[in-house]
């Protein structure tokens, strides 16, 4: 009887995890992420010019200030992401931990140390695979991520090499994109309080989608389909 390779990893939905996913998804994967700022900026500049021609300088100045704010959002995009995720954790300090078991058939979600799975994803539900230097993002449903930390310390059983073998096999039939460069540039200075890393029995899928509702000032994470040319596409 053929043995099915299984890999089980722990994932903490902490500041680092959420920053890497949000920033990668909005800055590199999304076609719409930056457009959420760029399109309003173009509109605001156009309106400001219109008010100047009408000699309505008060409104033109107001539009100019709004344009400067949008430029700030674009230029310091990573800082904006940091600020909003920090606000999120100040409101919701708990860091939820899950364990993810992966084999060639499906992806199962567990509470840490438990053998009763909460739910599972057949591989057919995974629509995209994104491999970055520190994380692997398995996109399911409406861009909801199954996030895997590649740090060996997070592997409960199995190895990263075994995980990569499973993923490469599945990549033959799914969009598989590798992003080789570091995702984030700003160092992470946010420190979770000690009590925040308690084991959780909450819904893993809901936790994985925390980024869908945060931050309000950042673009939606839904219906986004590309990454930059720095990525390499390994299947056709």
mmCIF file of N, CA and C in Angstrom, residues 7 102 123 129-133 135-136 148 150 155 159-172 176 178 234:
data_model
loop_
_atom_site.group_PDB
_atom_site.id
_atom_site.type_symbol
_atom_site.label_atom_id
_atom_site.label_comp_id
_atom_site.label_asym_id
_atom_site.label_seq_id
_atom_site.Cartn_x
_atom_site.Cartn_y
_atom_site.Cartn_z
ATOM 1 N N UNK A 7 2.599 16.501 5.853
ATOM 2 C CA UNK A 7 3.379 17.531 6.530
ATOM 3 C C UNK A 7 2.424 18.329 7.406
ATOM 4 N N UNK A 102 -1.004 18.864 5.572
ATOM 5 C CA UNK A 102 -1.087 18.876 4.116
ATOM 6 C C UNK A 102 -0.607 17.545 3.566
ATOM 7 N N UNK A 123 -7.733 19.816 -2.478
ATOM 8 C CA UNK A 123 -6.840 20.606 -3.308
ATOM 9 C C UNK A 123 -7.585 21.281 -4.464
ATOM 10 N N UNK A 129 -1.190 29.158 -6.043
ATOM 11 C CA UNK A 129 -0.126 28.895 -5.083
ATOM 12 C C UNK A 129 0.934 29.977 -5.259
ATOM 13 N N UNK A 130 1.263 30.652 -4.164
ATOM 14 C CA UNK A 130 2.278 31.708 -4.197
ATOM 15 C C UNK A 130 3.367 31.364 -3.192
ATOM 16 N N UNK A 131 4.588 31.228 -3.685
ATOM 17 C CA UNK A 131 5.741 30.822 -2.872
ATOM 18 C C UNK A 131 6.662 32.023 -2.709
ATOM 19 N N UNK A 132 6.785 32.523 -1.484
ATOM 20 C CA UNK A 132 7.635 33.673 -1.184
ATOM 21 C C UNK A 132 8.780 33.216 -0.281
ATOM 22 N N UNK A 133 9.766 34.069 -0.035
ATOM 23 C CA UNK A 133 10.911 33.628 0.766
ATOM 24 C C UNK A 133 10.567 33.098 2.158
ATOM 25 N N UNK A 135 6.999 32.678 3.381
ATOM 26 C CA UNK A 135 5.669 32.099 3.502
ATOM 27 C C UNK A 135 5.237 31.486 2.179
ATOM 28 N N UNK A 136 4.303 30.547 2.280
ATOM 29 C CA UNK A 136 3.584 30.030 1.114
ATOM 30 C C UNK A 136 2.115 30.381 1.314
ATOM 31 N N UNK A 148 1.266 29.339 5.142
ATOM 32 C CA UNK A 148 2.239 28.390 5.687
ATOM 33 C C UNK A 148 3.545 29.127 5.930
ATOM 34 N N UNK A 150 7.390 29.075 6.411
ATOM 35 C CA UNK A 150 8.441 28.154 5.969
ATOM 36 C C UNK A 150 9.556 27.972 6.992
ATOM 37 N N UNK A 155 7.429 23.583 11.857
ATOM 38 C CA UNK A 155 7.043 22.273 11.342
ATOM 39 C C UNK A 155 6.858 21.299 12.503
ATOM 40 N N UNK A 159 9.023 17.939 6.687
ATOM 41 C CA UNK A 159 10.020 18.973 6.425
ATOM 42 C C UNK A 159 9.550 19.896 5.300
ATOM 43 N N UNK A 160 10.263 20.998 5.156
ATOM 44 C CA UNK A 160 9.951 21.921 4.063
ATOM 45 C C UNK A 160 10.154 21.258 2.712
ATOM 46 N N UNK A 161 11.186 20.424 2.591
ATOM 47 C CA UNK A 161 11.420 19.720 1.322
ATOM 48 C C UNK A 161 10.236 18.826 0.961
ATOM 49 N N UNK A 162 9.697 18.116 1.945
ATOM 50 C CA UNK A 162 8.534 17.258 1.688
ATOM 51 C C UNK A 162 7.314 18.089 1.306
ATOM 52 N N UNK A 163 7.160 19.235 1.971
ATOM 53 C CA UNK A 163 6.058 20.125 1.626
ATOM 54 C C UNK A 163 6.209 20.637 0.203
ATOM 55 N N UNK A 164 7.420 21.026 -0.167
ATOM 56 C CA UNK A 164 7.660 21.530 -1.518
ATOM 57 C C UNK A 164 7.375 20.460 -2.569
ATOM 58 N N UNK A 165 7.659 19.212 -2.259
ATOM 59 C CA UNK A 165 7.362 18.131 -3.200
ATOM 60 C C UNK A 165 5.865 18.031 -3.460
ATOM 61 N N UNK A 166 5.070 18.131 -2.387
ATOM 62 C CA UNK A 166 3.612 18.083 -2.546
ATOM 63 C C UNK A 166 3.135 19.261 -3.373
ATOM 64 N N UNK A 167 3.636 20.444 -3.056
ATOM 65 C CA UNK A 167 3.193 21.653 -3.744
ATOM 66 C C UNK A 167 3.594 21.640 -5.210
ATOM 67 N N UNK A 168 4.818 21.191 -5.493
ATOM 68 C CA UNK A 168 5.260 21.143 -6.887
ATOM 69 C C UNK A 168 4.421 20.172 -7.708
ATOM 70 N N UNK A 169 3.986 19.096 -7.065
ATOM 71 C CA UNK A 169 3.102 18.153 -7.764
ATOM 72 C C UNK A 169 1.763 18.821 -8.087
ATOM 73 N N UNK A 170 1.214 19.555 -7.120
ATOM 74 C CA UNK A 170 -0.071 20.223 -7.335
ATOM 75 C C UNK A 170 0.069 21.412 -8.288
ATOM 76 N N UNK A 171 1.263 21.969 -8.365
ATOM 77 C CA UNK A 171 1.489 23.127 -9.229
ATOM 78 C C UNK A 171 1.383 22.796 -10.707
ATOM 79 N N UNK A 172 1.372 21.515 -11.032
ATOM 80 C CA UNK A 172 1.243 21.131 -12.432
ATOM 81 C C UNK A 172 -0.134 21.493 -13.000
ATOM 82 N N UNK A 176 1.100 28.681 -10.304
ATOM 83 C CA UNK A 176 2.131 28.575 -9.260
ATOM 84 C C UNK A 176 3.163 29.657 -9.520
ATOM 85 N N UNK A 178 6.428 32.042 -8.002
ATOM 86 C CA UNK A 178 7.497 32.171 -7.027
ATOM 87 C C UNK A 178 7.964 33.619 -6.990
ATOM 88 N N UNK A 234 5.796 29.191 -12.994
ATOM 89 C CA UNK A 234 6.411 27.881 -13.233
ATOM 90 C C UNK A 234 5.529 26.888 -13.939
#
